[in-house]
Amino acid sequence: MSYSVAVAGASGYAGGEILRILADHPDFEIRTVTAGSNAGTPLIDHQPHLRSLAHLTLQETDATTLAGHDVVFLALPHGASGAISSQLGDDVLVVDCGADHRLTSEADWNAFYAGDYAGAWTYGVPELPTTDGKQRDALAGATRIAAPGCNASSVSLAIAPGVAAGLIDDRDIVAVLAVGPSGAGKSLKTTYLASELLGNAVPYGVGGTHRHIPEILQNLRAAGAPNPAISFTPMLVPMARGILATVSAPLKPGVSVDEVRAAWNDAYAGERFVQVLPAGKFPRTSDVLGANTALIGVAVDAAANRVVSIVAVDNLVKGTAGAAIQCANIALGLPEHTGLSVNGVAP
Amino acid sequence: MSYSVAVAGASGYAGGEILRILADHPDFEIRTVTAGSNAGTPLIDHQPHLRSLAHLTLQETDATTLAGHDVVFLALPHGASGAISSQLGDDVLVVDCGADHRLTSEADWNAFYAGDYAGAWTYGVPELPTTDGKQRDALAGATRIAAPGCNASSVSLAIAPGVAAGLIDDRDIVAVLAVGPSGAGKSLKTTYLASELLGNAVPYGVGGTHRHIPEILQNLRAAGAPNPAISFTPMLVPMARGILATVSAPLKPGVSVDEVRAAWNDAYAGERFVQVLPAGKFPRTSDVLGANTALIGVAVDAAANRVVSIVAVDNLVKGTAGAAIQCANIALGLPEHTGLSVNGVAP
Amino acid sequence: MSYSVAVAGASGYAGGEILRILADHPDFEIRTVTAGSNAGTPLIDHQPHLRSLAHLTLQETDATTLAGHDVVFLALPHGASGAISSQLGDDVLVVDCGADHRLTSEADWNAFYAGDYAGAWTYGVPELPTTDGKQRDALAGATRIAAPGCNASSVSLAIAPGVAAGLIDDRDIVAVLAVGPSGAGKSLKTTYLASELLGNAVPYGVGGTHRHIPEILQNLRAAGAPNPAISFTPMLVPMARGILATVSAPLKPGVSVDEVRAAWNDAYAGERFVQVLPAGKFPRTSDVLGANTALIGVAVDAAANRVVSIVAVDNLVKGTAGAAIQCANIALGLPEHTGLSVNGVAP
Amino acid sequence: MSYSVAVAGASGYAGGEILRILADHPDFEIRTVTAGSNAGTPLIDHQPHLRSLAHLTLQETDATTLAGHDVVFLALPHGASGAISSQLGDDVLVVDCGADHRLTSEADWNAFYAGDYAGAWTYGVPELPTTDGKQRDALAGATRIAAPGCNASSVSLAIAPGVAAGLIDDRDIVAVLAVGPSGAGKSLKTTYLASELLGNAVPYGVGGTHRHIPEILQNLRAAGAPNPAISFTPMLVPMARGILATVSAPLKPGVSVDEVRAAWNDAYAGERFVQVLPAGKFPRTSDVLGANTALIGVAVDAAANRVVSIVAVDNLVKGTAGAAIQCANIALGLPEHTGLSVNGVAP
């Protein structure tokens, strides 16, 4: 069976990546692409790499245009998805790639975002452990899905095994991330200019101010941490895509290296898209470019009494578009990996 | 007065950077440049950017060639400096840019390095606080100087104010560094190929194995930490030069933001080459490219109960060559900043 | 039907890219991967992005190992393919990605290469016009194929329409190429270090010395140029993959812009993998990253009396591995585009 | 003597680079910095690498503010310099870094620029040969100077020796340039985003449309070409700074390699800032990063009958700010090289 699909926000990076993956997805048919100010122009003008979709023209992003599809992917600025999705039938699967519907706590929303809280949708990094299974368990049959964010997915995947197995002190997690600028979309700010970022490393959102912190903590609570805390520091580095997150936490007294390795391996045993590397190996972002794969390397630093877990993801794939499509596959009962590549494009 | 200078290891990156700075230094006269396998070839073949030194030819790196100069800078592979310097008179100022003579603990050396311990020389990141002053105090008049390493300088400068002021738990420091590949010199390994590093972030030395850890801990002990511990994780990113180190530590109970800011500001008050940015500002590596400057931004994350200190340095200048020349200036009684620029080259 | 495949030189960039494409090719089954000094080690150690092939171990590159497959792809150093292929049966399709068998003129070989001339195999950039059709015509049923080189493919595709239509002076072609370093493989030379190439543009092979010139001229002669000449200058730029070739030639008297556009459009009408952009549009290498697509933009500069044709290719796909697989598809009678993507991965 | 200086447009890249150089210039005292929308904010907010100028605040760019200085450097958007400079006394040296006053032909201006022609000021790439000397000859004592543009300087320097010596066919010059995005300033357009340019090569201004063509042709006419023509194609590549221009032209019949080398060497004999490399050597942009140096490598391609001249400059130094200061030095009778470095910052 083939599902008809509309992608809103198709002229941006997230929308473009959804389309790149959908173009080779055997069960989805791209029927409609929409945009804001770019409506009325050919898709290929904004996504010149999507040669197989050169016949598509961007339409207006509104409920009328988006109605009548089996699946609608929203890659819109924050705050735009609620009004649109409320006008789409409950039989339509709506997958939102923004942050509007990820947080279950209105207090968290108010602490980090402007604008009214729009309520939580079904959320899921499928492979993330919960106290009674995996996050994917909630996704089957859902019709409103808040796809996870790239920073939260990467950090949560890196450290959740230690939380779930009760091996770490979840009150003192530290995460430092090297991230590519595509996560900011096509935002026209000086800080995102090539002249500014080439040859540069640029921290931002320092000191507990970054909006993705509550999503991480929500994931860690779901994995069993009663009251987690994290120091979270991202920095832009000169790679178009990718997140390399170094996440560490104190080990509880007496935890052995073997216990750590077993916890990480067990957490993701059998997972195609989250792989724990052998001892002594650590991932690079180039290993997962274009892939829906999260690679994790984990080490124990005995002198510092910390477990160090490093994860690499492509922020636009496993971090955004691939995650959204993986969630849609699950919701619709398709094989979860349909249309999603485990292999990266390197060098 | 003009001091005659020889630079050993002049065909490498560290040697080249020493020469670039010395070329405009009013009190040093570059008289001799030496190399290993490149001896006999023109310097300009290896350092095509040093146009004003195009007349120099690389000579053999041996004590005979290096003797007879007032100052000798050694930018050699680890293990090579001891034999050479022992043949140079005590009246010659020898500044070693390698790690051979930095560690005062033979046990530390044996834990992280191969080869025999060569003994410690006078060491100093001039601006680093100690329990009774600054590290620069030891440098005046020294004739054998172990110039500090780039990773240790950056991490130590970032967090030492919290140690010196007794504000942090020095048993749980976490440092994650984005570093440029020039720190590895011209080493011909696959991991340093442009094809491998372009568009990539690559962790290495994960889990407490990196050789620069004992040098950091030695600095922190000098600043007053009785038994410091650090989780230290570097990653290569695609910038030729630069280190951006994100260093955090738990705050002791009751420490205020004002106390933190005061500690950092006081630690470096009056320092030309180590500057603490105003609240809310954080440094980028491009701000210090080519400069002998370390820029520090510090924040308090109340929710995570951590102070986060971010430092940017040029690994080849403040991290290596500039530090070596700054130490030499101090040792010889010259104004400390002679020949060293505080301004970066950007964008 | 599924063809069994061996890939020799599987630990290098070209070999890795062949495997990346083959991993999703419906008609090829990767059975054997071989290497030189890396034989005996897991493939995944050298190609950590090829997660779906993590079960493969590199074997020795020799005729015994390679025998017994339907198709053998050779991604070997120059000079190595002849001895091996001579021991493989005529029923085996051998596709060589090296330069050993591309040139039909022994004199050309001797002028640009060392070592004995190994004779020409069937060669083909499928879409390139010839005086009586396309280069693909020779490939059907071939069992020894010399896959085209990346520089020759890109330059030839850019300018051949003007040659075939008789619109240009083929004695004064000028090509300047920005190329990524992956074309040089994992060669351990200083010039390919990240420290050297980051933030840099580096010319090489200047002044008519580059080995790929005779392959270009051979293509242009096949397209109808009696005695072509080209000034060819490549430069390395800091992108892991990609070639952007700017190729220009004088227009013959009286040639109109419309004639130029018609010649280029007609030459590639109906081609999936070679696309001429609308007037005023020009390609970027990121548009074709990971794709088997060559994008061409063409303009007429009336004041300079030159046609300027700019082509973008991914040197590892349309330039090497994709081209080899496209040739194999043709030789075996499969749909030419099987397993090959027209869409790039961007940004 | 010390000249008081104002820099207008001080928050941009060109203005910042002027300030970086002036900060160490012994004869200039930076007294005033101005900006447009950034007026009223600290300079250091926009130029965080200029630590020694952290005390300066940006003032309004108007004649009142700029009056009363000995020297005024204008780094303004096109079209803004005329009105301002007309209100400054003739005793003030005004150096304009924009294109407003470079072209001596109103017809050229109208063909490539919008807005009214503002008239030509004294122009000069000091080292460029003219039919009766060098362009520097016009600069002594000038009070209104149009500093040369980066593209025109680099291309003109590369090929002018062949023009001046009468060795080339100046009707068929071809130039292809790899350029860094800083030449476009802090312009907020999608094409200049880091996400767009990282890993990419992007042509622009293709087909004889680029505004810098008439400035090049004006230089070549000054060097003796009666009616030159050039095919000029720039492309953005992922380096913040730098231009690598590959410029070629047909050799007149019978011209020998020795004549070519002699012409290039003679043209720049004794020049500090324009250096011709030995035969077989070619420059890289990293060799001149931060330097006021143009490096040239020249080769003869006998088969293509073309001389190929490759030049590397830092677009912000020798291409803009260094050129402007070099011109000011000449105009004021200072030693031409005062405050300008011949050495680059590499790697």
Short mmCIF file of N, CA and C in Angstrom, two decimals, chain D residues 22-93:
data_model
loop_
_atom_site.label_atom_id
_atom_site.label_comp_id
_atom_site.label_asym_id
_atom_site.label_seq_id
_atom_site.Cartn_x
_atom_site.Cartn_y
_atom_site.Cartn_z
N LEU D 22 46.03 48.61 11.36
CA LEU D 22 46.37 49.92 11.93
C LEU D 22 46.77 49.83 13.40
N ALA D 23 46.22 48.84 14.09
CA ALA D 23 46.51 48.71 15.52
C ALA D 23 48.00 48.56 15.79
N ASP D 24 48.72 48.03 14.81
CA ASP D 24 50.18 47.87 14.98
C ASP D 24 50.98 48.79 14.07
N HIS D 25 50.32 49.73 13.45
CA HIS D 25 51.01 50.64 12.52
C HIS D 25 51.65 51.76 13.33
N PRO D 26 52.94 51.99 13.15
CA PRO D 26 53.61 52.95 14.03
C PRO D 26 53.26 54.42 13.75
N ASP D 27 52.70 54.69 12.58
CA ASP D 27 52.51 56.10 12.21
C ASP D 27 51.05 56.53 12.19
N PHE D 28 50.15 55.59 12.47
CA PHE D 28 48.73 55.94 12.46
C PHE D 28 48.15 55.74 13.86
N GLU D 29 47.29 56.68 14.24
CA GLU D 29 46.62 56.55 15.52
C GLU D 29 45.11 56.45 15.28
N ILE D 30 44.53 55.34 15.62
CA ILE D 30 43.09 55.14 15.41
C ILE D 30 42.35 56.01 16.43
N ARG D 31 41.63 57.00 15.92
CA ARG D 31 40.96 57.89 16.84
C ARG D 31 39.44 57.67 16.83
N THR D 32 38.90 57.34 15.66
CA THR D 32 37.46 57.25 15.52
C THR D 32 37.08 56.03 14.68
N VAL D 33 36.05 55.34 15.13
CA VAL D 33 35.49 54.25 14.33
C VAL D 33 33.99 54.51 14.19
N THR D 34 33.47 54.28 13.00
CA THR D 34 32.05 54.55 12.77
C THR D 34 31.37 53.38 12.09
N ALA D 35 30.04 53.38 12.18
CA ALA D 35 29.25 52.32 11.57
C ALA D 35 27.88 52.87 11.23
N GLY D 36 27.08 52.06 10.56
CA GLY D 36 25.72 52.45 10.23
C GLY D 36 24.78 52.02 11.35
N SER D 37 24.11 50.90 11.16
CA SER D 37 23.12 50.49 12.16
C SER D 37 23.77 50.08 13.48
N ASN D 38 25.04 49.81 13.46
CA ASN D 38 25.72 49.39 14.69
C ASN D 38 26.26 50.56 15.50
N ALA D 39 26.06 51.76 15.03
CA ALA D 39 26.56 52.93 15.77
C ALA D 39 26.00 52.91 17.19
N GLY D 40 26.82 53.30 18.13
CA GLY D 40 26.40 53.34 19.53
C GLY D 40 26.78 52.10 20.31
N THR D 41 27.25 51.08 19.63
CA THR D 41 27.63 49.85 20.33
C THR D 41 29.15 49.74 20.38
N PRO D 42 29.67 48.95 21.31
CA PRO D 42 31.13 48.81 21.39
C PRO D 42 31.69 48.09 20.16
N LEU D 43 32.81 48.58 19.69
CA LEU D 43 33.48 47.92 18.57
C LEU D 43 33.73 46.44 18.86
N ILE D 44 34.08 46.14 20.09
CA ILE D 44 34.48 44.78 20.43
C ILE D 44 33.32 43.79 20.26
N ASP D 45 32.09 44.29 20.30
CA ASP D 45 30.95 43.39 20.07
C ASP D 45 30.95 42.85 18.64
N HIS D 46 31.50 43.61 17.73
CA HIS D 46 31.47 43.23 16.31
C HIS D 46 32.81 42.69 15.84
N GLN D 47 33.85 43.05 16.52
CA GLN D 47 35.21 42.62 16.17
C GLN D 47 35.85 42.03 17.42
N PRO D 48 35.35 40.88 17.89
CA PRO D 48 35.84 40.39 19.19
C PRO D 48 37.31 39.94 19.17
N HIS D 49 37.92 39.94 17.98
CA HIS D 49 39.34 39.58 17.91
C HIS D 49 40.24 40.78 18.11
N LEU D 50 39.69 41.98 18.09
CA LEU D 50 40.52 43.19 18.20
C LEU D 50 40.57 43.65 19.65
N ARG D 51 41.25 42.85 20.46
CA ARG D 51 41.27 43.09 21.91
C ARG D 51 41.91 44.42 22.28
N SER D 52 42.88 44.85 21.50
CA SER D 52 43.58 46.09 21.87
C SER D 52 42.72 47.32 21.58
N LEU D 53 41.60 47.12 20.90
CA LEU D 53 40.73 48.25 20.58
C LEU D 53 39.41 48.18 21.33
N ALA D 54 39.41 47.43 22.43
CA ALA D 54 38.17 47.20 23.16
C ALA D 54 37.60 48.46 23.78
N HIS D 55 38.38 49.51 23.84
CA HIS D 55 37.91 50.76 24.44
C HIS D 55 37.09 51.61 23.47
N LEU D 56 37.03 51.23 22.19
CA LEU D 56 36.39 52.09 21.19
C LEU D 56 34.89 51.80 21.07
N THR D 57 34.11 52.86 20.86
CA THR D 57 32.68 52.75 20.60
C THR D 57 32.40 53.25 19.20
N LEU D 58 31.53 52.55 18.50
CA LEU D 58 31.18 52.94 17.14
C LEU D 58 30.33 54.20 17.15
N GLN D 59 30.72 55.15 16.34
CA GLN D 59 29.94 56.37 16.18
C GLN D 59 29.22 56.34 14.84
N GLU D 60 28.37 57.35 14.61
CA GLU D 60 27.64 57.43 13.35
C GLU D 60 28.60 57.70 12.19
N THR D 61 28.33 57.08 11.07
CA THR D 61 29.10 57.39 9.88
C THR D 61 28.53 58.64 9.22
N ASP D 62 29.11 59.77 9.51
CA ASP D 62 28.72 61.00 8.81
C ASP D 62 29.93 61.92 8.74
N ALA D 63 29.79 62.96 7.94
CA ALA D 63 30.94 63.82 7.68
C ALA D 63 31.39 64.54 8.94
N THR D 64 30.45 64.87 9.79
CA THR D 64 30.81 65.56 11.02
C THR D 64 31.75 64.71 11.87
N THR D 65 31.39 63.47 12.00
CA THR D 65 32.21 62.58 12.81
C THR D 65 33.58 62.33 12.17
N LEU D 66 33.58 62.22 10.86
CA LEU D 66 34.82 61.86 10.17
C LEU D 66 35.75 63.06 9.98
N ALA D 67 35.20 64.26 10.03
CA ALA D 67 36.04 65.45 9.82
C ALA D 67 37.07 65.58 10.93
N GLY D 68 38.16 66.26 10.61
CA GLY D 68 39.16 66.54 11.63
C GLY D 68 40.22 65.47 11.80
N HIS D 69 40.21 64.46 10.95
CA HIS D 69 41.27 63.45 10.99
C HIS D 69 42.21 63.68 9.81
N ASP D 70 43.43 63.20 9.96
CA ASP D 70 44.37 63.31 8.85
C ASP D 70 44.03 62.32 7.74
N VAL D 71 43.58 61.14 8.16
CA VAL D 71 43.29 60.09 7.18
C VAL D 71 41.94 59.47 7.53
N VAL D 72 41.12 59.24 6.49
CA VAL D 72 39.84 58.56 6.66
C VAL D 72 39.79 57.36 5.73
N PHE D 73 39.60 56.19 6.30
CA PHE D 73 39.40 54.99 5.48
C PHE D 73 37.90 54.70 5.42
N LEU D 74 37.39 54.53 4.23
CA LEU D 74 35.97 54.24 4.04
C LEU D 74 35.79 52.78 3.62
N ALA D 75 35.10 52.03 4.44
CA ALA D 75 34.77 50.63 4.11
C ALA D 75 33.25 50.53 4.15
N LEU D 76 32.64 51.17 3.17
CA LEU D 76 31.18 51.36 3.18
C LEU D 76 30.52 50.59 2.04
N PRO D 77 29.22 50.44 2.12
CA PRO D 77 28.50 49.87 0.97
C PRO D 77 28.69 50.76 -0.25
N HIS D 78 28.58 50.14 -1.41
CA HIS D 78 28.74 50.91 -2.64
C HIS D 78 27.76 52.08 -2.67
N GLY D 79 28.25 53.20 -3.14
CA GLY D 79 27.38 54.36 -3.32
C GLY D 79 27.41 55.33 -2.17
N ALA D 80 28.08 54.99 -1.09
CA ALA D 80 28.01 55.84 0.11
C ALA D 80 29.19 56.79 0.25
N SER D 81 30.25 56.57 -0.48
CA SER D 81 31.47 57.33 -0.19
C SER D 81 31.44 58.75 -0.77
N GLY D 82 30.78 58.90 -1.89
CA GLY D 82 30.83 60.20 -2.58
C GLY D 82 30.30 61.34 -1.72
N ALA D 83 29.11 61.15 -1.18
CA ALA D 83 28.49 62.22 -0.41
C ALA D 83 29.32 62.59 0.80
N ILE D 84 29.86 61.59 1.44
CA ILE D 84 30.65 61.85 2.65
C ILE D 84 31.96 62.54 2.31
N SER D 85 32.65 62.04 1.33
CA SER D 85 33.99 62.58 1.06
C SER D 85 33.92 64.01 0.53
N SER D 86 32.82 64.34 -0.11
CA SER D 86 32.72 65.71 -0.64
C SER D 86 32.67 66.74 0.49
N GLN D 87 32.31 66.28 1.68
CA GLN D 87 32.25 67.19 2.82
C GLN D 87 33.53 67.22 3.64
N LEU D 88 34.51 66.42 3.22
CA LEU D 88 35.78 66.40 3.94
C LEU D 88 36.76 67.29 3.18
N GLY D 89 37.58 67.99 3.88
CA GLY D 89 38.50 68.93 3.26
C GLY D 89 39.50 68.25 2.34
N ASP D 90 40.06 69.02 1.44
CA ASP D 90 41.03 68.47 0.50
C ASP D 90 42.34 68.10 1.20
N ASP D 91 42.52 68.58 2.40
CA ASP D 91 43.73 68.25 3.14
C ASP D 91 43.61 66.89 3.83
N VAL D 92 42.42 66.33 3.82
CA VAL D 92 42.24 65.00 4.42
C VAL D 92 42.50 63.94 3.36
N LEU D 93 43.30 62.95 3.72
CA LEU D 93 43.49 61.81 2.82
C LEU D 93 42.31 60.86 3.01
#
